[in-house]
């Protein structure tokens, strides 16, 4: 034990439906862990439990040794966990840059007078940070555009950038490349790789695209019907008979 | 002829600018919580009575005005945290929460009647509505000029807050996508609480400036509230600029109707506007519904 994030024996029921059943998972600092599994296997539910959107029925979630259970989503983000959503949850009426600035919110000075006055020096610091992300994700041409007007591929990047703007220790990506073209997937793979390499952020991601997942992940876990059926290196997990059964049927 | 019309337009703008403050508060709360706050006018009523009590005890206007703002904002914030948040936690739906605001309205009305009585009183106001200035051919009273000023300053301050501050950015983010805002570390409850306080304070400003023209009684804000509501629907319930535009249009239209059609229809107009807007352009002049990609 002693990983960055420890999920222990986690269960989540919705009425009679068991979304997660006794899932345990440990995320070590600096790794890229992929969670795979067919539709409805509980991947997103797991994310929602970690980020405080769902309250698990039983089990434990520990972040750097402290429990996250009962914390609100904003408190969890402030402790260094950021995420993206499968179906994107952007602020469509704000510009790309403002979307990133919202991500900076938790680093703004806490005191109310400063919040009201937008102190010059601090403002510039946050803007600069956002510009770094803009440059990193090639968002330069659209930085002033309204996000709602941007194409889907760009929106995916904005959401990634917004999560990065919170300067997390752990980044949760929910199907980062779903709906993207092959070319965009390649780009995204590069960015995820760089996020770990250049920014030193631990990444936990859920992905449907097994090829993408196995190329990026240093370790992999598979879920099916809310139960963890395999864990190990990408090669091991993909060859695991349970995983093959889950994906291809009997 | 034209002069007279200008006169009516000015009167309408001055009334409209106070409707704008009411409408802005309604929109601010609606777009961030989807709750239509039926106690909006009553919060202003109780706060204006507080100003009345302070003024009757010889406190200066600024002290009284400040006290009214604080009381109004406090009622709004307390209602949000004390009632709405709890109701939401118990799984209340939107309609339930709207009914709760109606309940608050009735409670405030009862409390005001109990404490201050139901007899109309005159608010001792430092700005006169009989002293007038003549600008060109238009005669403006000090009070209508002050109302116009209050409306402008209130709208401007809100604009600066929402568009130019970090708190404003957090407010915009929260109202557009609560869950996303939350996962970016924004304490959304706090932000919404502040929105309730700001909205209430805006309607208090409207109340204090409306009271001298009307008489102060426990129900005096009912009419302005409904006008503000109509203005908000006209401008688009989601749009803050829409609220101002809608309120100014309503104010002028009302004034012209009273002058050229029949004074009896002056109040009917607001509701005609609601009906027509909902039939022809439900999203209002400047409104647009936020859509979520699925």
Coordinates of C-alpha atoms in Angstrom, one line a residue:
Chain A
X1 CA 0.0 0.0 0.0
X2 CA 0.9 3.6 0.2
X3 CA 0.1 4.6 -3.3
X4 CA -1.1 8.1 -4.3
X5 CA -4.7 7.0 -4.5
X6 CA -6.0 3.8 -2.8
X7 CA -9.4 2.6 -3.6
X8 CA -10.5 -0.2 -1.3
X9 CA -13.4 -2.6 -1.7
X10 CA -15.5 0.0 -3.3
X11 CA -19.2 -0.7 -3.9
X12 CA -21.9 1.5 -5.4
X13 CA -25.5 0.5 -5.7
X14 CA -28.3 2.4 -7.5
X15 CA -31.4 0.8 -6.0
X16 CA -31.0 -2.8 -7.0
X17 CA -28.3 -2.2 -9.7
X18 CA -24.8 -2.8 -8.6
X19 CA -22.6 -0.3 -10.5
X20 CA -19.5 -1.3 -8.6
X21 CA -18.8 -4.3 -6.5
X22 CA -15.8 -4.6 -4.2
X23 CA -13.4 -2.8 -6.5
X24 CA -9.9 -2.2 -5.2
X25 CA -7.3 -0.2 -7.1
X26 CA -4.1 1.4 -6.2
X27 CA -2.6 4.3 -8.2
X28 CA 1.1 4.8 -7.7
X29 CA 2.7 8.2 -8.1
X30 CA 4.0 8.8 -11.6
X31 CA 2.3 6.0 -13.4
X32 CA -0.3 6.0 -16.2
X33 CA -3.0 3.6 -15.3
X34 CA -5.7 2.7 -17.8
X35 CA -9.0 1.3 -16.8
X36 CA -10.7 -0.6 -19.6
X37 CA -13.9 -2.5 -19.9
X38 CA -17.0 -2.7 -22.0
X39 CA -19.9 -0.3 -21.8
X40 CA -21.7 -0.2 -18.5
X41 CA -18.8 -1.9 -16.7
X42 CA -18.6 0.8 -14.1
X43 CA -15.6 2.8 -15.3
X44 CA -17.3 6.2 -15.2
X45 CA -19.0 5.3 -11.9
X46 CA -15.5 4.7 -10.4
X47 CA -14.4 8.1 -11.6
X48 CA -17.6 9.7 -10.1
X49 CA -16.9 8.1 -6.8
X50 CA -13.3 9.3 -6.7
X51 CA -14.3 12.9 -7.6
X52 CA -17.1 13.0 -5.1
X53 CA -20.0 13.2 -7.5
X54 CA -21.4 9.8 -6.3
X55 CA -21.3 8.7 -2.8
X56 CA -20.2 5.0 -2.7
X57 CA -22.4 2.6 -0.8
X58 CA -19.4 1.0 0.9
X59 CA -15.6 0.9 0.7
X60 CA -12.8 3.4 1.1
X61 CA -11.0 5.9 -1.0
X62 CA -7.8 7.3 0.3
X63 CA -5.8 10.1 -1.2
X64 CA -2.2 10.5 0.1
X65 CA -3.3 8.5 3.1
X66 CA -6.4 10.6 3.9
X67 CA -10.0 9.6 3.2
X68 CA -11.9 11.4 0.4
X69 CA -15.3 10.0 1.4
X70 CA -17.8 12.7 2.2
X71 CA -15.8 15.5 0.6
X72 CA -17.5 17.7 -2.0
X73 CA -16.2 17.7 -5.6
X74 CA -14.7 21.1 -5.2
X75 CA -12.8 20.2 -2.1
X76 CA -11.5 17.1 -3.8
X77 CA -10.2 19.2 -6.7
X78 CA -8.6 21.5 -4.3
X79 CA -6.7 18.6 -2.9
X80 CA -5.1 17.9 -6.3
X81 CA -7.4 15.6 -8.4
X82 CA -8.7 17.0 -11.7
X83 CA -10.8 15.3 -14.3
X84 CA -12.4 15.5 -17.7
X85 CA -15.8 14.1 -18.7
X86 CA -16.8 11.6 -21.3
X87 CA -19.4 13.9 -22.8
X88 CA -17.6 17.1 -22.1
X89 CA -18.8 19.6 -19.6
X90 CA -17.5 22.9 -20.9
X91 CA -18.7 26.5 -20.4
X92 CA -19.9 27.0 -23.9
X93 CA -20.6 30.7 -23.6
X94 CA -17.1 31.5 -22.3
X95 CA -14.0 31.9 -24.4
X96 CA -11.4 29.2 -24.5
X97 CA -9.1 31.3 -22.3
X98 CA -11.9 32.0 -19.8
X99 CA -12.6 28.3 -19.6
X100 CA -8.9 27.8 -18.6
X101 CA -9.1 30.7 -16.2
X102 CA -12.0 29.0 -14.4
X103 CA -9.6 26.2 -13.9
X104 CA -7.2 28.6 -12.2
X105 CA -9.9 29.6 -9.7
X106 CA -8.7 27.5 -6.8
X107 CA -5.3 29.2 -7.1
X108 CA -6.7 32.7 -6.8
X109 CA -6.0 34.4 -3.6
X110 CA -8.5 33.3 -1.1
X111 CA -9.4 36.6 0.4
X112 CA -12.5 38.3 -0.9
X113 CA -11.0 41.7 -1.5
X114 CA -8.5 40.2 -3.8
X115 CA -11.1 38.2 -5.6
X116 CA -13.0 41.4 -6.2
X117 CA -10.1 43.5 -7.3
X118 CA -8.2 41.2 -9.6
X119 CA -4.8 42.3 -8.4
X120 CA -2.6 43.1 -11.4
X121 CA 0.5 41.0 -10.6
X122 CA -1.5 37.9 -9.7
X123 CA -3.7 38.3 -12.7
X124 CA -0.7 38.3 -15.0
X125 CA 0.7 35.2 -13.3
X126 CA -2.5 33.3 -13.9
X127 CA -2.8 34.5 -17.5
X128 CA 0.7 33.4 -18.2
X129 CA 0.0 30.0 -16.8
X130 CA -3.0 29.7 -19.1
X131 CA -1.0 30.9 -22.1
X132 CA 1.5 28.0 -21.4
X133 CA -1.4 25.6 -21.6
X134 CA -2.7 27.2 -24.7
X135 CA 0.6 26.8 -26.3
X136 CA 1.1 23.3 -25.1
X137 CA -2.3 22.1 -26.5
X138 CA -2.1 24.2 -29.7
X139 CA -5.1 26.3 -28.8
X140 CA -3.5 29.5 -30.0
X141 CA -5.7 30.1 -33.0
X142 CA -8.9 29.7 -30.9
X143 CA -8.0 31.3 -27.6
X144 CA -10.5 34.1 -27.8
X145 CA -13.3 32.0 -29.5
X146 CA -16.4 31.0 -27.7
X147 CA -16.0 27.3 -26.8
X148 CA -19.5 26.5 -28.1
X149 CA -18.4 27.5 -31.6
X150 CA -15.3 25.3 -31.6
X151 CA -15.2 21.9 -33.3
X152 CA -15.4 18.8 -31.1
X153 CA -11.7 18.0 -31.3
X154 CA -10.8 21.5 -30.0
X155 CA -13.4 21.2 -27.2
X156 CA -11.8 18.0 -26.0
X157 CA -8.5 19.8 -25.8
X158 CA -10.0 22.7 -23.9
X159 CA -11.4 20.3 -21.4
X160 CA -8.0 18.7 -21.0
X161 CA -6.4 22.2 -20.7
X162 CA -8.9 23.3 -18.1
X163 CA -8.2 20.3 -16.0
X164 CA -4.4 21.0 -16.3
X165 CA -5.0 24.6 -15.2
X166 CA -5.9 23.4 -11.8
X167 CA -2.4 22.0 -11.5
X168 CA -3.4 18.6 -10.3
X169 CA -1.2 15.8 -8.9
X170 CA -3.6 13.2 -10.4
X171 CA -5.5 13.7 -13.6
X172 CA -8.5 11.5 -14.4
X173 CA -9.4 11.3 -18.1
X174 CA -12.8 9.8 -19.0
X175 CA -12.5 8.4 -22.5
X176 CA -10.1 11.1 -23.7
X177 CA -10.1 10.1 -27.4
X178 CA -13.7 8.9 -27.9
X179 CA -15.1 10.6 -31.0
X180 CA -11.8 11.8 -32.3
X181 CA -10.2 11.1 -35.7
X182 CA -7.1 8.8 -35.9
X183 CA -4.9 11.8 -36.3
X184 CA -6.4 13.6 -33.3
X185 CA -5.9 10.4 -31.3
X186 CA -2.2 10.4 -32.1
X187 CA -2.0 14.0 -30.9
X188 CA -3.8 13.3 -27.8
X189 CA -1.6 10.3 -27.0
X190 CA 1.4 12.6 -27.3
X191 CA -0.1 15.1 -24.9
X192 CA -1.1 12.5 -22.3
X193 CA 2.4 11.2 -22.5
X194 CA 3.9 14.7 -22.1
X195 CA 1.6 15.4 -19.2
X196 CA 3.2 12.6 -17.3
X197 CA 6.7 13.3 -18.6
X198 CA 6.9 17.1 -18.6
X199 CA 4.4 18.0 -15.8
X200 CA 4.9 15.0 -13.7
X201 CA 1.2 14.4 -13.3
X202 CA 0.0 10.9 -12.5
X203 CA -2.7 9.9 -15.0
X204 CA -5.6 7.5 -14.5
X205 CA -7.7 7.1 -17.6
X206 CA -10.7 5.2 -18.8
X207 CA -10.6 4.2 -22.4
X208 CA -12.6 2.2 -24.9
X209 CA -9.9 2.1 -27.6
X210 CA -7.7 -0.7 -26.5
X211 CA -4.9 0.1 -28.9
X212 CA -4.7 3.7 -27.6
X213 CA -4.9 2.5 -24.0
X214 CA -2.2 -0.2 -24.2
X215 CA 0.2 2.2 -26.0
X216 CA 0.0 4.8 -23.3
X217 CA -0.6 2.9 -20.1
X218 CA 2.2 1.6 -17.9
X219 CA -0.4 -0.5 -16.1
X220 CA -3.9 -1.6 -16.8
X221 CA -7.0 -2.8 -15.0
X222 CA -10.1 -4.2 -16.5
X223 CA -13.7 -3.9 -15.1
X224 CA -16.7 -5.9 -16.1
X225 CA -20.2 -5.5 -14.6
X226 CA -18.7 -3.5 -11.7
X227 CA -16.1 -6.1 -10.8
X228 CA -12.4 -5.9 -11.4
X229 CA -11.5 -8.9 -13.5
X230 CA -7.9 -8.3 -14.3
X231 CA -4.9 -6.0 -13.4
X232 CA -1.3 -6.0 -14.7
X233 CA 0.7 -4.8 -17.6
X234 CA -1.3 -4.0 -20.7
X235 CA -0.1 -7.1 -22.5
X236 CA -1.1 -9.4 -19.5
X237 CA -4.5 -7.8 -19.1
X238 CA -5.4 -8.0 -22.8
X239 CA -4.5 -11.6 -22.9
X240 CA -6.5 -12.4 -19.7
X241 CA -9.2 -14.9 -20.5
X242 CA -11.8 -13.0 -18.5
X243 CA -11.1 -9.8 -20.4
X244 CA -11.4 -11.6 -23.7
X245 CA -14.7 -13.1 -22.6
X246 CA -16.0 -9.6 -21.5
X247 CA -15.1 -8.0 -24.8
X248 CA -16.0 -10.8 -27.2
X249 CA -18.5 -12.8 -25.3
X250 CA -18.3 -16.6 -24.7
Chain B
X1 CA -46.4 67.0 -29.1
X2 CA -42.9 65.6 -29.5
X3 CA -42.0 67.3 -26.3
X4 CA -44.8 65.7 -24.4
X5 CA -43.8 62.3 -25.8
X6 CA -40.2 62.8 -24.7
X7 CA -41.5 63.6 -21.3
X8 CA -43.4 60.2 -21.2
X9 CA -40.3 58.4 -22.5
X10 CA -38.2 59.9 -19.8
X11 CA -40.7 59.0 -17.1
X12 CA -40.8 55.5 -18.5
X13 CA -37.0 55.2 -18.6
X14 CA -36.8 56.2 -15.0
X15 CA -39.4 53.7 -13.9
X16 CA -37.8 51.1 -16.2
X17 CA -34.4 51.5 -14.6
X18 CA -35.8 50.5 -11.3
X19 CA -37.6 47.5 -12.9
X20 CA -34.2 46.7 -14.3
X21 CA -32.8 46.2 -10.9
X22 CA -35.6 43.9 -9.9
X23 CA -35.3 42.0 -13.2
X24 CA -31.6 41.6 -12.8
X25 CA -32.0 40.0 -9.4
X26 CA -34.7 37.6 -10.8
X27 CA -32.4 36.7 -13.7
X28 CA -29.3 36.3 -11.6
X29 CA -31.0 33.7 -9.4
X30 CA -32.9 32.0 -12.2
X31 CA -29.9 31.5 -14.4
X32 CA -27.7 30.1 -11.7
X33 CA -30.3 27.9 -9.8
X34 CA -33.2 27.7 -12.2
X35 CA -35.4 28.9 -9.3
X36 CA -37.9 31.7 -9.9
X37 CA -37.8 33.6 -6.7
X38 CA -41.3 34.7 -5.8
X39 CA -40.0 36.3 -2.6
X40 CA -37.8 38.7 -4.5
X41 CA -40.1 41.7 -4.0
X42 CA -40.9 40.8 -0.4
X43 CA -37.3 40.7 0.6
X44 CA -37.1 44.3 -0.7
X45 CA -40.2 45.2 1.2
X46 CA -38.8 44.1 4.6
X47 CA -35.5 45.8 3.9
X48 CA -37.2 49.0 2.9
X49 CA -39.2 48.9 6.1
X50 CA -35.9 48.6 7.9
X51 CA -34.7 51.7 6.1
X52 CA -38.0 53.4 7.2
X53 CA -37.4 52.5 10.8
X54 CA -33.9 53.8 10.7
X55 CA -34.9 57.0 9.0
X56 CA -37.7 57.6 11.5
X57 CA -35.1 57.3 14.3
X58 CA -33.2 60.1 12.7
X59 CA -30.4 58.0 11.3
X60 CA -28.8 59.4 8.2
X61 CA -30.0 58.3 4.8
X62 CA -26.8 56.4 4.1
X63 CA -27.0 54.5 7.4
X64 CA -30.6 53.6 6.7
X65 CA -29.8 52.6 3.1
X66 CA -26.8 50.5 4.2
X67 CA -28.9 48.8 6.8
X68 CA -31.5 47.9 4.3
X69 CA -29.0 46.5 1.9
X70 CA -27.5 44.4 4.6
X71 CA -30.8 43.1 5.9
X72 CA -32.0 42.3 2.3
X73 CA -28.9 40.5 1.4
X74 CA -28.9 38.6 4.7
X75 CA -32.4 37.4 4.2
X76 CA -31.5 36.2 0.7
X77 CA -28.4 34.4 1.8
X78 CA -30.1 32.9 4.9
X79 CA -32.9 31.6 2.8
X80 CA -30.6 30.0 0.3
X81 CA -28.4 28.2 2.9
X82 CA -31.1 27.6 5.5
X83 CA -33.9 26.4 3.3
X84 CA -33.0 25.8 -0.3
X85 CA -29.7 23.9 0.2
X86 CA -31.4 21.7 2.8
X87 CA -34.4 21.1 0.6
X88 CA -32.1 20.2 -2.3
X89 CA -30.3 17.8 -0.2
X90 CA -33.6 16.1 0.6
X91 CA -34.2 15.8 -3.1
X92 CA -36.7 18.7 -3.6
X93 CA -37.3 19.4 -7.3
X94 CA -37.4 22.8 -9.0
X95 CA -41.1 23.3 -8.5
X96 CA -40.8 22.4 -4.9
X97 CA -38.1 25.1 -4.5
X98 CA -40.2 27.7 -6.3
X99 CA -43.0 26.9 -3.9
X100 CA -40.6 27.4 -1.0
X101 CA -39.9 30.9 -2.3
X102 CA -43.6 31.6 -2.3
X103 CA -43.7 30.4 1.3
X104 CA -40.9 32.8 2.1
X105 CA -42.9 35.6 0.5
X106 CA -45.9 34.9 2.7
X107 CA -43.8 34.6 5.8
X108 CA -42.2 38.0 5.1
X109 CA -45.5 39.6 4.4
X110 CA -46.9 38.3 7.7
X111 CA -43.9 39.4 9.6
X112 CA -44.0 42.9 8.1
X113 CA -47.7 43.4 8.8
X114 CA -47.1 42.1 12.4
X115 CA -44.2 44.4 13.1
X116 CA -44.9 47.5 11.1
X117 CA -48.7 47.3 10.6
X118 CA -50.7 47.3 7.4
X119 CA -51.2 51.0 7.3
X120 CA -49.4 52.7 4.4
X121 CA -46.6 55.0 5.6
X122 CA -44.5 57.6 3.9
X123 CA -40.8 56.9 3.7
X124 CA -39.0 60.1 4.8
X125 CA -36.7 60.4 1.8
X126 CA -34.0 63.0 1.3
X127 CA -34.7 63.3 -2.4
X128 CA -37.7 65.2 -3.3
X129 CA -40.2 64.3 -6.0
X130 CA -41.6 67.8 -6.2
X131 CA -38.4 69.7 -6.9
X132 CA -37.9 69.6 -10.6
X133 CA -35.4 70.6 -13.3
X134 CA -36.2 71.5 -16.8
X135 CA -33.9 69.9 -19.4
X136 CA -34.9 71.2 -22.9
X137 CA -38.7 70.6 -22.9
X138 CA -38.6 67.8 -20.4
X139 CA -39.3 68.4 -16.8
X140 CA -37.6 65.9 -14.5
X141 CA -38.0 65.5 -10.8
X142 CA -35.1 65.0 -8.5
X143 CA -36.5 61.6 -7.6
X144 CA -36.9 60.3 -11.1
X145 CA -33.3 61.5 -11.9
X146 CA -32.1 59.7 -8.8
X147 CA -34.0 56.6 -9.8
X148 CA -32.4 56.6 -13.2
X149 CA -29.0 57.0 -11.5
X150 CA -29.7 54.2 -9.0
X151 CA -30.7 51.9 -11.9
X152 CA -27.6 52.8 -13.9
X153 CA -25.2 52.5 -11.0
X154 CA -26.7 49.2 -9.8
X155 CA -26.6 47.7 -13.3
X156 CA -23.1 48.9 -13.9
X157 CA -21.8 47.5 -10.6
X158 CA -23.4 44.2 -11.4
X159 CA -21.9 44.2 -14.9
X160 CA -18.4 44.9 -13.4
X161 CA -18.9 42.1 -10.8
X162 CA -20.0 39.5 -13.3
X163 CA -17.7 40.3 -16.2
X164 CA -14.6 41.7 -14.6
X165 CA -13.9 39.9 -11.4
X166 CA -12.9 36.4 -10.5
X167 CA -16.0 36.0 -8.4
X168 CA -17.9 36.9 -11.5
X169 CA -16.1 34.3 -13.6
X170 CA -16.9 31.7 -10.9
X171 CA -20.6 32.9 -11.0
X172 CA -20.7 32.6 -14.8
X173 CA -19.1 29.1 -14.7
X174 CA -21.4 27.9 -12.0
X175 CA -24.5 29.1 -13.7
X176 CA -23.5 27.5 -17.0
X177 CA -22.4 24.1 -15.7
X178 CA -22.6 23.5 -12.0
X179 CA -20.9 20.1 -12.0
X180 CA -18.0 21.2 -14.2
X181 CA -17.5 24.3 -12.0
X182 CA -17.5 22.1 -9.0
X183 CA -14.9 19.7 -10.4
X184 CA -12.7 22.6 -11.1
X185 CA -12.6 23.5 -7.4
X186 CA -15.2 26.2 -7.3
X187 CA -17.1 26.2 -4.1
X188 CA -20.4 26.4 -5.9
X189 CA -22.6 26.6 -2.8
X190 CA -20.7 29.7 -1.7
X191 CA -20.9 31.2 -5.2
X192 CA -24.7 30.6 -5.3
X193 CA -25.1 32.1 -1.8
X194 CA -23.3 35.2 -3.0
X195 CA -25.6 35.4 -6.0
X196 CA -28.7 35.3 -3.7
X197 CA -27.2 38.0 -1.6
X198 CA -26.4 40.3 -4.6
X199 CA -29.8 39.7 -6.2
X200 CA -31.6 40.6 -3.0
X201 CA -29.5 43.7 -2.6
X202 CA -30.4 44.8 -6.1
X203 CA -34.1 44.6 -5.4
X204 CA -33.5 46.5 -2.1
X205 CA -32.1 49.4 -4.1
X206 CA -35.2 49.3 -6.3
X207 CA -37.4 49.1 -3.2
X208 CA -35.8 52.1 -1.4
X209 CA -36.1 54.3 -4.5
X210 CA -39.7 53.1 -5.4
X211 CA -41.0 53.6 -1.9
X212 CA -41.1 57.5 -2.0
X213 CA -43.1 57.5 -5.2
X214 CA -45.5 54.8 -4.0
X215 CA -46.6 54.6 -0.5
X216 CA -44.8 52.1 1.8
X217 CA -47.1 49.3 2.8
X218 CA -46.4 45.5 3.3
X219 CA -47.4 44.8 -0.3
X220 CA -45.9 47.7 -2.2
X221 CA -43.3 45.6 -4.0
X222 CA -45.8 43.2 -5.5
X223 CA -46.4 45.4 -8.5
X224 CA -42.7 46.2 -9.2
X225 CA -41.8 42.6 -8.7
X226 CA -44.3 41.5 -11.4
X227 CA -43.1 44.2 -13.7
X228 CA -39.5 43.1 -13.1
X229 CA -40.6 39.5 -13.8
X230 CA -42.3 40.6 -17.1
X231 CA -39.2 42.5 -18.0
X232 CA -37.0 39.5 -17.3
X233 CA -39.2 37.3 -19.5
X234 CA -39.2 39.9 -22.2
X235 CA -35.4 40.1 -22.2
X236 CA -34.8 36.4 -21.7
X237 CA -34.7 34.8 -18.3
X238 CA -31.1 33.8 -18.9
X239 CA -29.7 37.1 -20.0
X240 CA -28.6 39.9 -17.7
X241 CA -28.4 42.5 -20.5
X242 CA -31.8 41.2 -21.6
X243 CA -33.2 42.1 -18.2
X244 CA -32.1 45.7 -18.5
X245 CA -33.3 46.0 -22.1
X246 CA -36.6 44.3 -21.3
X247 CA -37.1 46.6 -18.2
X248 CA -36.4 49.8 -20.1
X249 CA -38.7 48.8 -23.0
X250 CA -41.4 47.8 -20.5
X251 CA -41.0 51.1 -18.6
X252 CA -41.4 53.2 -21.7
X253 CA -44.2 51.1 -23.2
X254 CA -46.0 51.3 -19.9
X255 CA -45.7 55.1 -19.7
X256 CA -46.8 55.6 -23.3
X257 CA -49.7 53.2 -22.8
X258 CA -50.8 55.2 -19.8
X259 CA -50.6 58.4 -21.7
X260 CA -52.0 57.6 -25.1
X261 CA -54.2 54.6 -24.6
X262 CA -55.8 54.4 -21.2
X263 CA -54.3 54.7 -17.8
X264 CA -56.3 51.6 -16.8
X265 CA -54.2 49.4 -19.1
X266 CA -50.9 50.6 -17.7
X267 CA -50.5 47.5 -15.5
X268 CA -52.2 45.1 -17.8
X269 CA -49.4 45.7 -20.3
X270 CA -46.8 43.8 -18.4
X271 CA -48.9 40.6 -18.6
X272 CA -49.7 41.1 -22.2
X273 CA -46.0 41.3 -22.8
X274 CA -45.4 38.0 -20.9
X275 CA -48.1 36.3 -22.9
X276 CA -46.9 37.6 -26.3
X277 CA -43.3 36.8 -25.6
X278 CA -44.0 33.3 -24.4
X279 CA -46.0 32.7 -27.6
X280 CA -43.7 34.3 -30.1
X281 CA -40.2 34.1 -28.7
X282 CA -40.1 32.0 -25.5
X283 CA -36.4 32.5 -25.0
X284 CA -36.9 36.3 -24.9
X285 CA -35.2 39.1 -26.8
X286 CA -31.6 38.3 -25.8
X287 CA -32.0 35.0 -24.1
X288 CA -30.7 31.7 -25.2
X289 CA -31.1 28.4 -23.5
X290 CA -27.8 26.7 -22.5
X291 CA -27.7 23.4 -24.3
X292 CA -25.7 20.4 -23.2
X293 CA -24.2 18.1 -25.7
X294 CA -25.3 14.5 -25.4

